[in-house]
PDB file of C-alpha atoms in Angstrom:
ATOM      1  CA  UNK A   1      25.610  -9.843  27.342  1.00  0.00           C
ATOM      2  CA  UNK A   2      28.726  -9.040  25.335  1.00  0.00           C
ATOM      3  CA  UNK A   3      31.285  -7.071  27.328  1.00  0.00           C
ATOM      4  CA  UNK A   4      32.560  -3.821  25.753  1.00  0.00           C
ATOM      5  CA  UNK A   5      36.166  -5.044  25.851  1.00  0.00           C
ATOM      6  CA  UNK A   6      35.301  -7.983  23.600  1.00  0.00           C
ATOM      7  CA  UNK A   7      34.301  -5.741  20.696  1.00  0.00           C
ATOM      8  CA  UNK A   8      36.893  -6.335  17.949  1.00  0.00           C
ATOM      9  CA  UNK A   9      39.410  -3.559  17.569  1.00  0.00           C
ATOM     10  CA  UNK A  10      38.123  -0.824  19.867  1.00  0.00           C
ATOM     11  CA  UNK A  11      36.815  -0.568  23.384  1.00  0.00           C
ATOM     12  CA  UNK A  12      33.399   0.926  24.016  1.00  0.00           C
ATOM     13  CA  UNK A  13      34.738   4.165  25.531  1.00  0.00           C
ATOM     14  CA  UNK A  14      37.150   4.609  22.623  1.00  0.00           C
ATOM     15  CA  UNK A  15      34.309   4.312  20.115  1.00  0.00           C
ATOM     16  CA  UNK A  16      32.326   7.005  21.874  1.00  0.00           C
ATOM     17  CA  UNK A  17      35.310   9.317  22.208  1.00  0.00           C
ATOM     18  CA  UNK A  18      36.182   8.919  18.540  1.00  0.00           C
ATOM     19  CA  UNK A  19      32.641   9.745  17.507  1.00  0.00           C
ATOM     20  CA  UNK A  20      32.322   6.529  15.540  1.00  0.00           C
ATOM     21  CA  UNK A  21      29.177   5.471  17.346  1.00  0.00           C
ATOM     22  CA  UNK A  22      26.661   8.239  16.767  1.00  0.00           C
ATOM     23  CA  UNK A  23      23.666   8.807  18.996  1.00  0.00           C
ATOM     24  CA  UNK A  24      20.503   7.945  17.107  1.00  0.00           C
ATOM     25  CA  UNK A  25      19.034  10.776  15.043  1.00  0.00           C
ATOM     26  CA  UNK A  26      15.440  10.800  13.854  1.00  0.00           C
ATOM     27  CA  UNK A  27      14.935   9.994  10.185  1.00  0.00           C
ATOM     28  CA  UNK A  28      12.352  12.056   8.351  1.00  0.00           C
ATOM     29  CA  UNK A  29      10.145  10.369   5.760  1.00  0.00           C
ATOM     30  CA  UNK A  30      10.815  11.644   2.268  1.00  0.00           C
ATOM     31  CA  UNK A  31       8.174  14.079   1.060  1.00  0.00           C
ATOM     32  CA  UNK A  32       6.358  12.508  -1.915  1.00  0.00           C
ATOM     33  CA  UNK A  33       6.488  13.884  -5.420  1.00  0.00           C
ATOM     34  CA  UNK A  34       3.453  15.915  -6.490  1.00  0.00           C
ATOM     35  CA  UNK A  35       2.883  13.433  -9.296  1.00  0.00           C
ATOM     36  CA  UNK A  36       2.786   9.834  -8.156  1.00  0.00           C
ATOM     37  CA  UNK A  37       0.796   6.791  -7.091  1.00  0.00           C
ATOM     38  CA  UNK A  38      -1.485   6.800  -4.059  1.00  0.00           C
ATOM     39  CA  UNK A  39      -1.050   4.015  -1.492  1.00  0.00           C
ATOM     40  CA  UNK A  40      -3.711   1.248  -1.456  1.00  0.00           C
ATOM     41  CA  UNK A  41      -4.663   2.127   2.128  1.00  0.00           C
ATOM     42  CA  UNK A  42      -6.020   5.495   0.922  1.00  0.00           C
ATOM     43  CA  UNK A  43      -9.650   5.458  -0.211  1.00  0.00           C
ATOM     44  CA  UNK A  44     -12.292   8.197  -0.444  1.00  0.00           C
ATOM     45  CA  UNK A  45     -14.351   6.466   2.243  1.00  0.00           C
ATOM     46  CA  UNK A  46     -11.413   6.387   4.655  1.00  0.00           C
ATOM     47  CA  UNK A  47     -10.508   9.984   3.900  1.00  0.00           C
ATOM     48  CA  UNK A  48     -14.056  11.006   4.786  1.00  0.00           C
ATOM     49  CA  UNK A  49     -13.882   9.069   8.049  1.00  0.00           C
ATOM     50  CA  UNK A  50     -10.585  10.802   8.796  1.00  0.00           C
ATOM     51  CA  UNK A  51     -12.150  14.185   8.028  1.00  0.00           C
ATOM     52  CA  UNK A  52     -15.256  13.478  10.104  1.00  0.00           C
ATOM     53  CA  UNK A  53     -13.084  12.657  13.117  1.00  0.00           C
ATOM     54  CA  UNK A  54     -11.395  16.057  12.763  1.00  0.00           C
ATOM     55  CA  UNK A  55     -14.607  17.954  12.041  1.00  0.00           C
ATOM     56  CA  UNK A  56     -17.717  16.243  13.497  1.00  0.00           C
ATOM     57  CA  UNK A  57     -19.922  19.111  12.238  1.00  0.00           C
ATOM     58  CA  UNK A  58     -18.947  18.737   8.601  1.00  0.00           C
ATOM     59  CA  UNK A  59     -21.285  20.472   6.165  1.00  0.00           C
ATOM     60  CA  UNK A  60     -23.231  17.796   4.193  1.00  0.00           C
ATOM     61  CA  UNK A  61     -22.358  19.489   0.906  1.00  0.00           C
ATOM     62  CA  UNK A  62     -18.839  18.076   1.302  1.00  0.00           C
ATOM     63  CA  UNK A  63     -20.015  14.453   1.416  1.00  0.00           C
ATOM     64  CA  UNK A  64     -18.432  13.667  -1.987  1.00  0.00           C
ATOM     65  CA  UNK A  65     -15.306  15.816  -1.721  1.00  0.00           C
ATOM     66  CA  UNK A  66     -12.893  12.902  -1.282  1.00  0.00           C
ATOM     67  CA  UNK A  67     -14.357  11.227  -4.373  1.00  0.00           C
ATOM     68  CA  UNK A  68     -13.699  14.414  -6.346  1.00  0.00           C
ATOM     69  CA  UNK A  69     -10.078  14.393  -5.196  1.00  0.00           C
ATOM     70  CA  UNK A  70      -9.694  10.826  -6.430  1.00  0.00           C
ATOM     71  CA  UNK A  71     -11.434  11.451  -9.770  1.00  0.00           C
ATOM     72  CA  UNK A  72      -9.580  14.649 -10.662  1.00  0.00           C
ATOM     73  CA  UNK A  73      -6.312  13.499  -9.104  1.00  0.00           C
ATOM     74  CA  UNK A  74      -6.178  10.282 -11.094  1.00  0.00           C
ATOM     75  CA  UNK A  75      -7.015  12.165 -14.310  1.00  0.00           C
ATOM     76  CA  UNK A  76      -4.124  14.587 -13.723  1.00  0.00           C
ATOM     77  CA  UNK A  77      -1.757  11.989 -12.181  1.00  0.00           C
ATOM     78  CA  UNK A  78      -1.435  14.147  -9.040  1.00  0.00           C
ATOM     79  CA  UNK A  79      -1.087  12.707  -5.525  1.00  0.00           C
ATOM     80  CA  UNK A  80      -4.697  13.340  -4.592  1.00  0.00           C
ATOM     81  CA  UNK A  81      -4.223  11.979  -1.085  1.00  0.00           C
ATOM     82  CA  UNK A  82      -1.656  14.671  -0.270  1.00  0.00           C
ATOM     83  CA  UNK A  83      -3.818  17.268  -2.014  1.00  0.00           C
ATOM     84  CA  UNK A  84      -6.604  16.220   0.368  1.00  0.00           C
ATOM     85  CA  UNK A  85      -4.247  16.572   3.340  1.00  0.00           C
ATOM     86  CA  UNK A  86      -3.189  19.991   2.053  1.00  0.00           C
ATOM     87  CA  UNK A  87      -6.867  20.967   1.899  1.00  0.00           C
ATOM     88  CA  UNK A  88      -7.368  19.906   5.528  1.00  0.00           C
ATOM     89  CA  UNK A  89      -4.447  22.096   6.542  1.00  0.00           C
ATOM     90  CA  UNK A  90      -5.518  25.103   4.470  1.00  0.00           C
ATOM     91  CA  UNK A  91      -9.182  25.069   5.527  1.00  0.00           C
ATOM     92  CA  UNK A  92      -8.655  23.844   9.109  1.00  0.00           C
ATOM     93  CA  UNK A  93     -10.612  20.679   8.276  1.00  0.00           C
ATOM     94  CA  UNK A  94     -13.223  22.519   6.191  1.00  0.00           C
ATOM     95  CA  UNK A  95     -14.179  24.854   9.038  1.00  0.00           C
ATOM     96  CA  UNK A  96     -12.558  27.807   7.233  1.00  0.00           C
ATOM     97  CA  UNK A  97     -11.604  29.180  10.627  1.00  0.00           C
ATOM     98  CA  UNK A  98      -8.304  29.999  12.229  1.00  0.00           C
ATOM     99  CA  UNK A  99      -7.021  28.180  15.264  1.00  0.00           C
ATOM    100  CA  UNK A 100      -8.542  30.847  17.543  1.00  0.00           C
ATOM    101  CA  UNK A 101     -11.983  30.419  15.961  1.00  0.00           C
ATOM    102  CA  UNK A 102     -11.930  33.594  13.849  1.00  0.00           C
ATOM    103  CA  UNK A 103     -12.932  33.296  10.171  1.00  0.00           C
ATOM    104  CA  UNK A 104     -10.062  32.867   7.754  1.00  0.00           C
ATOM    105  CA  UNK A 105      -9.464  35.018   4.679  1.00  0.00           C
ATOM    106  CA  UNK A 106     -11.062  32.344   2.456  1.00  0.00           C
ATOM    107  CA  UNK A 107     -14.763  31.695   3.073  1.00  0.00           C
ATOM    108  CA  UNK A 108     -16.648  28.434   2.604  1.00  0.00           C
ATOM    109  CA  UNK A 109     -18.831  29.744  -0.240  1.00  0.00           C
ATOM    110  CA  UNK A 110     -15.739  30.250  -2.415  1.00  0.00           C
ATOM    111  CA  UNK A 111     -15.043  26.505  -2.795  1.00  0.00           C
ATOM    112  CA  UNK A 112     -11.367  27.474  -2.652  1.00  0.00           C
ATOM    113  CA  UNK A 113      -9.771  24.608  -0.758  1.00  0.00           C
ATOM    114  CA  UNK A 114      -6.101  25.600  -0.863  1.00  0.00           C
ATOM    115  CA  UNK A 115      -6.042  29.368  -0.509  1.00  0.00           C
ATOM    116  CA  UNK A 116      -5.408  29.970  -4.213  1.00  0.00           C
ATOM    117  CA  UNK A 117      -4.996  33.713  -4.688  1.00  0.00           C
ATOM    118  CA  UNK A 118      -5.421  34.460  -0.974  1.00  0.00           C
ATOM    119  CA  UNK A 119      -2.191  36.405  -0.659  1.00  0.00           C
ATOM    120  CA  UNK A 120      -2.756  37.949   2.764  1.00  0.00           C
ATOM    121  CA  UNK A 121      -4.042  41.265   4.114  1.00  0.00           C
ATOM    122  CA  UNK A 122      -7.631  40.086   3.805  1.00  0.00           C
ATOM    123  CA  UNK A 123      -7.441  38.971   0.154  1.00  0.00           C
ATOM    124  CA  UNK A 124     -10.072  36.259  -0.265  1.00  0.00           C
ATOM    125  CA  UNK A 125      -8.576  34.702  -3.403  1.00  0.00           C
ATOM    126  CA  UNK A 126     -10.319  32.830  -6.192  1.00  0.00           C
ATOM    127  CA  UNK A 127     -13.818  31.368  -6.026  1.00  0.00           C
ATOM    128  CA  UNK A 128     -15.354  28.457  -7.911  1.00  0.00           C
ATOM    129  CA  UNK A 129     -18.940  27.454  -8.769  1.00  0.00           C
ATOM    130  CA  UNK A 130     -18.931  24.026  -7.105  1.00  0.00           C
ATOM    131  CA  UNK A 131     -17.025  21.753  -4.753  1.00  0.00           C
ATOM    132  CA  UNK A 132     -15.838  19.658  -7.696  1.00  0.00           C
ATOM    133  CA  UNK A 133     -14.568  22.734  -9.563  1.00  0.00           C
ATOM    134  CA  UNK A 134     -12.712  23.915  -6.472  1.00  0.00           C
ATOM    135  CA  UNK A 135     -10.990  20.556  -6.078  1.00  0.00           C
ATOM    136  CA  UNK A 136     -10.051  20.540  -9.770  1.00  0.00           C
ATOM    137  CA  UNK A 137      -8.604  24.055  -9.446  1.00  0.00           C
ATOM    138  CA  UNK A 138      -6.362  22.974  -6.565  1.00  0.00           C
ATOM    139  CA  UNK A 139      -5.134  19.874  -8.387  1.00  0.00           C
ATOM    140  CA  UNK A 140      -4.424  21.856 -11.565  1.00  0.00           C
ATOM    141  CA  UNK A 141      -2.481  24.399  -9.511  1.00  0.00           C
ATOM    142  CA  UNK A 142      -0.479  21.538  -7.992  1.00  0.00           C
ATOM    143  CA  UNK A 143       0.188  20.179 -11.473  1.00  0.00           C
ATOM    144  CA  UNK A 144       1.625  23.566 -12.449  1.00  0.00           C
ATOM    145  CA  UNK A 145       3.869  23.442  -9.387  1.00  0.00           C
ATOM    146  CA  UNK A 146       5.051  20.005 -10.533  1.00  0.00           C
ATOM    147  CA  UNK A 147       6.395  21.718 -13.645  1.00  0.00           C
ATOM    148  CA  UNK A 148       3.620  21.005 -16.161  1.00  0.00           C
ATOM    149  CA  UNK A 149       1.635  23.635 -17.993  1.00  0.00           C
ATOM    150  CA  UNK A 150      -2.185  23.413 -18.047  1.00  0.00           C
ATOM    151  CA  UNK A 151      -4.016  24.376 -21.236  1.00  0.00           C
ATOM    152  CA  UNK A 152      -7.260  25.613 -19.698  1.00  0.00           C
ATOM    153  CA  UNK A 153      -6.899  26.212 -15.958  1.00  0.00           C
ATOM    154  CA  UNK A 154     -10.040  26.633 -13.873  1.00  0.00           C
ATOM    155  CA  UNK A 155      -8.377  29.137 -11.555  1.00  0.00           C
ATOM    156  CA  UNK A 156      -7.592  32.688 -12.713  1.00  0.00           C
ATOM    157  CA  UNK A 157      -4.546  32.614 -10.451  1.00  0.00           C
ATOM    158  CA  UNK A 158      -3.210  29.572 -12.310  1.00  0.00           C
ATOM    159  CA  UNK A 159      -3.833  31.193 -15.717  1.00  0.00           C
ATOM    160  CA  UNK A 160      -2.037  34.384 -14.716  1.00  0.00           C
ATOM    161  CA  UNK A 161       0.950  32.852 -12.950  1.00  0.00           C
ATOM    162  CA  UNK A 162       1.561  29.388 -14.333  1.00  0.00           C
ATOM    163  CA  UNK A 163       4.386  30.399 -16.697  1.00  0.00           C
ATOM    164  CA  UNK A 164       6.401  31.701 -13.744  1.00  0.00           C
ATOM    165  CA  UNK A 165       5.387  28.781 -11.515  1.00  0.00           C
ATOM    166  CA  UNK A 166       6.306  26.165 -14.126  1.00  0.00           C
ATOM    167  CA  UNK A 167       9.624  27.815 -14.979  1.00  0.00           C
ATOM    168  CA  UNK A 168      10.698  27.982 -11.330  1.00  0.00           C
ATOM    169  CA  UNK A 169       9.706  24.358 -10.771  1.00  0.00           C
ATOM    170  CA  UNK A 170      11.542  23.133 -13.854  1.00  0.00           C
ATOM    171  CA  UNK A 171      14.633  25.007 -12.689  1.00  0.00           C
ATOM    172  CA  UNK A 172      14.920  22.532  -9.803  1.00  0.00           C
ATOM    173  CA  UNK A 173      16.055  19.916 -12.320  1.00  0.00           C
ATOM    174  CA  UNK A 174      14.265  17.092 -10.459  1.00  0.00           C
ATOM    175  CA  UNK A 175      10.714  15.970  -9.648  1.00  0.00           C
ATOM    176  CA  UNK A 176       8.934  18.505  -7.449  1.00  0.00           C
ATOM    177  CA  UNK A 177       7.834  17.291  -4.019  1.00  0.00           C
ATOM    178  CA  UNK A 178       5.193  18.561  -1.643  1.00  0.00           C
ATOM    179  CA  UNK A 179       8.009  19.781   0.613  1.00  0.00           C
ATOM    180  CA  UNK A 180       8.995  22.158  -2.212  1.00  0.00           C
ATOM    181  CA  UNK A 181       5.720  24.047  -1.718  1.00  0.00           C
ATOM    182  CA  UNK A 182       7.217  25.560   1.440  1.00  0.00           C
ATOM    183  CA  UNK A 183       7.722  29.331   0.990  1.00  0.00           C
ATOM    184  CA  UNK A 184       6.215  29.048  -2.485  1.00  0.00           C
ATOM    185  CA  UNK A 185       2.576  28.010  -2.129  1.00  0.00           C
ATOM    186  CA  UNK A 186       2.641  29.416   1.390  1.00  0.00           C
ATOM    187  CA  UNK A 187       5.182  31.609   3.174  1.00  0.00           C
ATOM    188  CA  UNK A 188       5.115  29.351   6.243  1.00  0.00           C
ATOM    189  CA  UNK A 189       8.568  27.778   6.602  1.00  0.00           C
ATOM    190  CA  UNK A 190       6.918  24.703   8.126  1.00  0.00           C
ATOM    191  CA  UNK A 191       4.303  24.310   5.379  1.00  0.00           C
ATOM    192  CA  UNK A 192       5.650  21.042   3.948  1.00  0.00           C
ATOM    193  CA  UNK A 193       6.122  19.543   7.407  1.00  0.00           C
ATOM    194  CA  UNK A 194       2.570  20.527   8.351  1.00  0.00           C
ATOM    195  CA  UNK A 195       1.138  18.672   5.353  1.00  0.00           C
ATOM    196  CA  UNK A 196       3.304  15.666   6.247  1.00  0.00           C
ATOM    197  CA  UNK A 197       2.024  15.781   9.837  1.00  0.00           C
ATOM    198  CA  UNK A 198      -1.572  15.445   8.576  1.00  0.00           C
ATOM    199  CA  UNK A 199      -0.468  12.562   6.348  1.00  0.00           C
ATOM    200  CA  UNK A 200       1.206  10.917   9.338  1.00  0.00           C
ATOM    201  CA  UNK A 201      -2.024  11.134  11.339  1.00  0.00           C
ATOM    202  CA  UNK A 202      -3.901   9.449   8.504  1.00  0.00           C
ATOM    203  CA  UNK A 203      -1.326   6.675   8.164  1.00  0.00           C
ATOM    204  CA  UNK A 204      -1.448   5.983  11.889  1.00  0.00           C
ATOM    205  CA  UNK A 205      -5.219   5.513  11.679  1.00  0.00           C
ATOM    206  CA  UNK A 206      -5.649   3.690   8.379  1.00  0.00           C
ATOM    207  CA  UNK A 207      -2.346   2.325   7.060  1.00  0.00           C
ATOM    208  CA  UNK A 208       0.049   1.202   9.765  1.00  0.00           C
ATOM    209  CA  UNK A 209      -1.780  -1.892  10.972  1.00  0.00           C
ATOM    210  CA  UNK A 210      -2.439  -3.429   7.561  1.00  0.00           C
ATOM    211  CA  UNK A 211       0.970  -2.499   6.142  1.00  0.00           C
ATOM    212  CA  UNK A 212       2.712  -4.175   9.056  1.00  0.00           C
ATOM    213  CA  UNK A 213       0.575  -7.273   8.517  1.00  0.00           C
ATOM    214  CA  UNK A 214       1.212  -7.316   4.760  1.00  0.00           C
ATOM    215  CA  UNK A 215       4.934  -6.545   4.842  1.00  0.00           C
ATOM    216  CA  UNK A 216       7.264  -9.514   4.297  1.00  0.00           C
ATOM    217  CA  UNK A 217       9.260 -10.753   7.265  1.00  0.00           C
ATOM    218  CA  UNK A 218      12.772  -9.329   7.643  1.00  0.00           C
ATOM    219  CA  UNK A 219      15.559 -11.886   8.057  1.00  0.00           C
ATOM    220  CA  UNK A 220      18.623 -10.814  10.007  1.00  0.00           C
ATOM    221  CA  UNK A 221      22.207 -11.904   9.539  1.00  0.00           C
ATOM    222  CA  UNK A 222      21.828 -13.633  12.907  1.00  0.00           C
ATOM    223  CA  UNK A 223      19.455 -16.166  11.393  1.00  0.00           C
ATOM    224  CA  UNK A 224      16.385 -14.660  13.044  1.00  0.00           C
ATOM    225  CA  UNK A 225      13.067 -13.959  11.358  1.00  0.00           C
ATOM    226  CA  UNK A 226      10.525 -11.633  12.868  1.00  0.00           C
ATOM    227  CA  UNK A 227       6.867 -11.347  11.879  1.00  0.00           C
ATOM    228  CA  UNK A 228       4.652  -8.502  13.020  1.00  0.00           C
ATOM    229  CA  UNK A 229       2.502  -9.556  15.963  1.00  0.00           C
ATOM    230  CA  UNK A 230      -1.262  -9.448  15.757  1.00  0.00           C
ATOM    231  CA  UNK A 231      -3.026  -6.575  17.491  1.00  0.00           C
ATOM    232  CA  UNK A 232      -3.713  -7.293  21.139  1.00  0.00           C
ATOM    233  CA  UNK A 233      -7.359  -7.586  22.254  1.00  0.00           C
ATOM    234  CA  UNK A 234      -8.803  -4.673  24.217  1.00  0.00           C
ATOM    235  CA  UNK A 235      -8.587  -4.769  28.020  1.00  0.00           C
ATOM    236  CA  UNK A 236     -11.278  -6.785  29.741  1.00  0.00           C
ATOM    237  CA  UNK A 237     -11.245  -9.986  27.722  1.00  0.00           C
ATOM    238  CA  UNK A 238     -13.655 -10.960  24.960  1.00  0.00           C
ATOM    239  CA  UNK A 239     -15.665  -8.981  22.447  1.00  0.00           C
ATOM    240  CA  UNK A 240     -19.389  -8.412  22.292  1.00  0.00           C
ATOM    241  CA  UNK A 241     -21.186 -10.413  19.627  1.00  0.00           C
ATOM    242  CA  UNK A 242     -20.823  -8.821  16.196  1.00  0.00           C
ATOM    243  CA  UNK A 243     -18.365  -6.160  17.381  1.00  0.00           C
ATOM    244  CA  UNK A 244     -15.300  -5.449  15.276  1.00  0.00           C
ATOM    245  CA  UNK A 245     -12.469  -3.978  17.356  1.00  0.00           C
ATOM    246  CA  UNK A 246     -10.410  -1.105  16.018  1.00  0.00           C
ATOM    247  CA  UNK A 247      -6.768  -2.135  15.614  1.00  0.00           C
ATOM    248  CA  UNK A 248      -4.518  -0.981  18.423  1.00  0.00           C
ATOM    249  CA  UNK A 249      -1.732   0.722  16.530  1.00  0.00           C
ATOM    250  CA  UNK A 250       1.483   1.147  18.498  1.00  0.00           C
ATOM    251  CA  UNK A 251       3.318   4.442  18.405  1.00  0.00           C
ATOM    252  CA  UNK A 252       6.606   4.193  16.521  1.00  0.00           C
ATOM    253  CA  UNK A 253       9.551   6.246  15.350  1.00  0.00           C
ATOM    254  CA  UNK A 254      12.526   5.834  13.017  1.00  0.00           C
ATOM    255  CA  UNK A 255      16.130   6.794  13.802  1.00  0.00           C
ATOM    256  CA  UNK A 256      19.551   6.367  12.248  1.00  0.00           C
ATOM    257  CA  UNK A 257      23.024   5.762  13.700  1.00  0.00           C
ATOM    258  CA  UNK A 258      26.339   4.672  12.256  1.00  0.00           C
ATOM    259  CA  UNK A 259      29.641   2.903  12.813  1.00  0.00           C
ATOM    260  CA  UNK A 260      30.637   4.116   9.335  1.00  0.00           C
ATOM    261  CA  UNK A 261      30.201   0.725   7.673  1.00  0.00           C
ATOM    262  CA  UNK A 262      28.875  -0.199   4.244  1.00  0.00           C
ATOM    263  CA  UNK A 263      25.930  -2.421   5.255  1.00  0.00           C
ATOM    264  CA  UNK A 264      22.937  -1.694   7.458  1.00  0.00           C
ATOM    265  CA  UNK A 265      21.041  -3.386  10.239  1.00  0.00           C
ATOM    266  CA  UNK A 266      17.550  -2.566  11.427  1.00  0.00           C
ATOM    267  CA  UNK A 267      17.345  -2.501  15.221  1.00  0.00           C
ATOM    268  CA  UNK A 268      13.998  -2.758  16.978  1.00  0.00           C
ATOM    269  CA  UNK A 269      13.580  -1.647  20.588  1.00  0.00           C
ATOM    270  CA  UNK A 270      10.657  -0.661  22.788  1.00  0.00           C
ATOM    271  CA  UNK A 271      10.836   2.539  24.827  1.00  0.00           C
ATOM    272  CA  UNK A 272       7.788   2.965  27.038  1.00  0.00           C
ATOM    273  CA  UNK A 273       4.813   2.671  24.665  1.00  0.00           C
ATOM    274  CA  UNK A 274       6.838   3.485  21.531  1.00  0.00           C
ATOM    275  CA  UNK A 275       8.540   1.066  19.129  1.00  0.00           C
ATOM    276  CA  UNK A 276      11.808   2.558  17.902  1.00  0.00           C
ATOM    277  CA  UNK A 277      13.383   1.352  14.652  1.00  0.00           C
ATOM    278  CA  UNK A 278      17.026   2.372  14.167  1.00  0.00           C
ATOM    279  CA  UNK A 279      18.877   2.039  10.872  1.00  0.00           C
ATOM    280  CA  UNK A 280      22.454   1.239  11.933  1.00  0.00           C
ATOM    281  CA  UNK A 281      25.357   1.379   9.460  1.00  0.00           C
ATOM    282  CA  UNK A 282      27.871  -1.352  10.369  1.00  0.00           C
ATOM    283  CA  UNK A 283      31.030  -2.933   8.984  1.00  0.00           C
ATOM    284  CA  UNK A 284      30.592  -6.135   6.976  1.00  0.00           C
ATOM    285  CA  UNK A 285      31.669  -9.069   9.094  1.00  0.00           C
ATOM    286  CA  UNK A 286      31.130  -7.194  12.365  1.00  0.00           C
ATOM    287  CA  UNK A 287      27.332  -7.049  12.317  1.00  0.00           C
ATOM    288  CA  UNK A 288      26.884  -9.077  15.510  1.00  0.00           C
ATOM    289  CA  UNK A 289      29.407  -7.235  17.654  1.00  0.00           C
ATOM    290  CA  UNK A 290      28.440  -3.755  16.494  1.00  0.00           C
ATOM    291  CA  UNK A 291      24.745  -4.492  16.875  1.00  0.00           C
ATOM    292  CA  UNK A 292      25.357  -5.678  20.431  1.00  0.00           C
ATOM    293  CA  UNK A 293      27.408  -2.579  21.181  1.00  0.00           C
ATOM    294  CA  UNK A 294      24.722  -0.245  19.866  1.00  0.00           C
ATOM    295  CA  UNK A 295      21.956  -2.054  21.721  1.00  0.00           C
ATOM    296  CA  UNK A 296      23.952  -1.868  24.948  1.00  0.00           C
ATOM    297  CA  UNK A 297      24.425   1.893  24.568  1.00  0.00           C
ATOM    298  CA  UNK A 298      21.192   3.097  23.003  1.00  0.00           C
ATOM    299  CA  UNK A 299      18.553   0.382  22.616  1.00  0.00           C
ATOM    300  CA  UNK A 300      18.355  -1.618  25.837  1.00  0.00           C
ATOM    301  CA  UNK A 301      16.476  -4.855  25.311  1.00  0.00           C
ATOM    302  CA  UNK A 302      16.446  -4.370  21.552  1.00  0.00           C
ATOM    303  CA  UNK A 303      17.320  -6.772  18.770  1.00  0.00           C
ATOM    304  CA  UNK A 304      18.486  -6.756  15.159  1.00  0.00           C
ATOM    305  CA  UNK A 305      15.526  -7.691  12.962  1.00  0.00           C
ATOM    306  CA  UNK A 306      17.013  -7.160   9.516  1.00  0.00           C
ATOM    307  CA  UNK A 307      20.217  -7.025   7.465  1.00  0.00           C
ATOM    308  CA  UNK A 308      20.397  -4.903   4.283  1.00  0.00           C
ATOM    309  CA  UNK A 309      23.125  -4.301   1.699  1.00  0.00           C
ATOM    310  CA  UNK A 310      22.470  -0.544   1.768  1.00  0.00           C
ATOM    311  CA  UNK A 311      21.206   2.099   4.167  1.00  0.00           C
ATOM    312  CA  UNK A 312      18.486   3.153   1.707  1.00  0.00           C
ATOM    313  CA  UNK A 313      16.939  -0.336   1.743  1.00  0.00           C
ATOM    314  CA  UNK A 314      16.995  -0.391   5.536  1.00  0.00           C
ATOM    315  CA  UNK A 315      15.320   3.024   5.725  1.00  0.00           C
ATOM    316  CA  UNK A 316      12.659   1.883   3.268  1.00  0.00           C
ATOM    317  CA  UNK A 317      11.959  -1.178   5.389  1.00  0.00           C
ATOM    318  CA  UNK A 318      11.807   0.945   8.545  1.00  0.00           C
ATOM    319  CA  UNK A 319       9.127   3.148   7.021  1.00  0.00           C
ATOM    320  CA  UNK A 320       7.172   0.086   5.904  1.00  0.00           C
ATOM    321  CA  UNK A 321       7.030  -0.922   9.543  1.00  0.00           C
ATOM    322  CA  UNK A 322       6.477   2.627  10.797  1.00  0.00           C
ATOM    323  CA  UNK A 323       4.763   4.719   8.087  1.00  0.00           C
ATOM    324  CA  UNK A 324       3.173   6.945  10.733  1.00  0.00           C
ATOM    325  CA  UNK A 325       6.411   7.936  12.483  1.00  0.00           C
ATOM    326  CA  UNK A 326       6.407  10.847  14.904  1.00  0.00           C
ATOM    327  CA  UNK A 327       7.200  14.173  13.191  1.00  0.00           C
TER     328      UNK A 327
END
């Protein structure tokens, strides 16, 4: 192991005292834009499996709801996967009940899947004639929040308020993200994070394993190449004939740290049952020594698995490897 005194320029204690080596800080995944492309790992069938796991007593009339999200979402170019996750949050997984079991302000018969017009104090909000119409109303309302006006909105709330909604969204001067719905669509200051937490749960179940397998190998400046390992078999040995095991997805998280340099390394380390990926800014030409120093201080047993010309590229790679990071 490299001794601290052999680090070029500064001793280990001096680096810490000067604040040059920062303790890792968790990196949050960027909230997606309301209008955008849905990941290949998202399908209506998988969304329904995800929903059924959260609500085993799902009403049969919702059997096609994920298909409606895809159909209407693709027509409007709205992220229908995140609209689906928003629906799960708003309706408590289509139970229309609060966390304590009491009925919410919006009732199931309304086909109102995102609390449109339910402004509190018992207001039930808008109602729609079918599940499909309710999904369309939510997606149109999201489109208005993205800054686009709708000619013939299904929801009365959208018709009455879209001029104000669109104007406020356009005033941002950038694409509107789901995080921007916080304190606008809902007063909850954690609203955007709550939607992202549902999305994280989905990615852990249906995206992480195949994205790790499909992602290209990362080559480090140390001449090492690392390929994601195959999922381990379940305890006890072999499989029963015809059985298909569910992938064992490891828990993971993404952090960032810095020496203040212009290039970035991706450090992989295992802590208990969690794989930690740290994006480490380093000085060009000192990748090896600074990586060793960081690993010694914060990532015992870890290794550099990638070199990147910018921090943004390293963060992107980290989230390819860990799309379901802990919130």
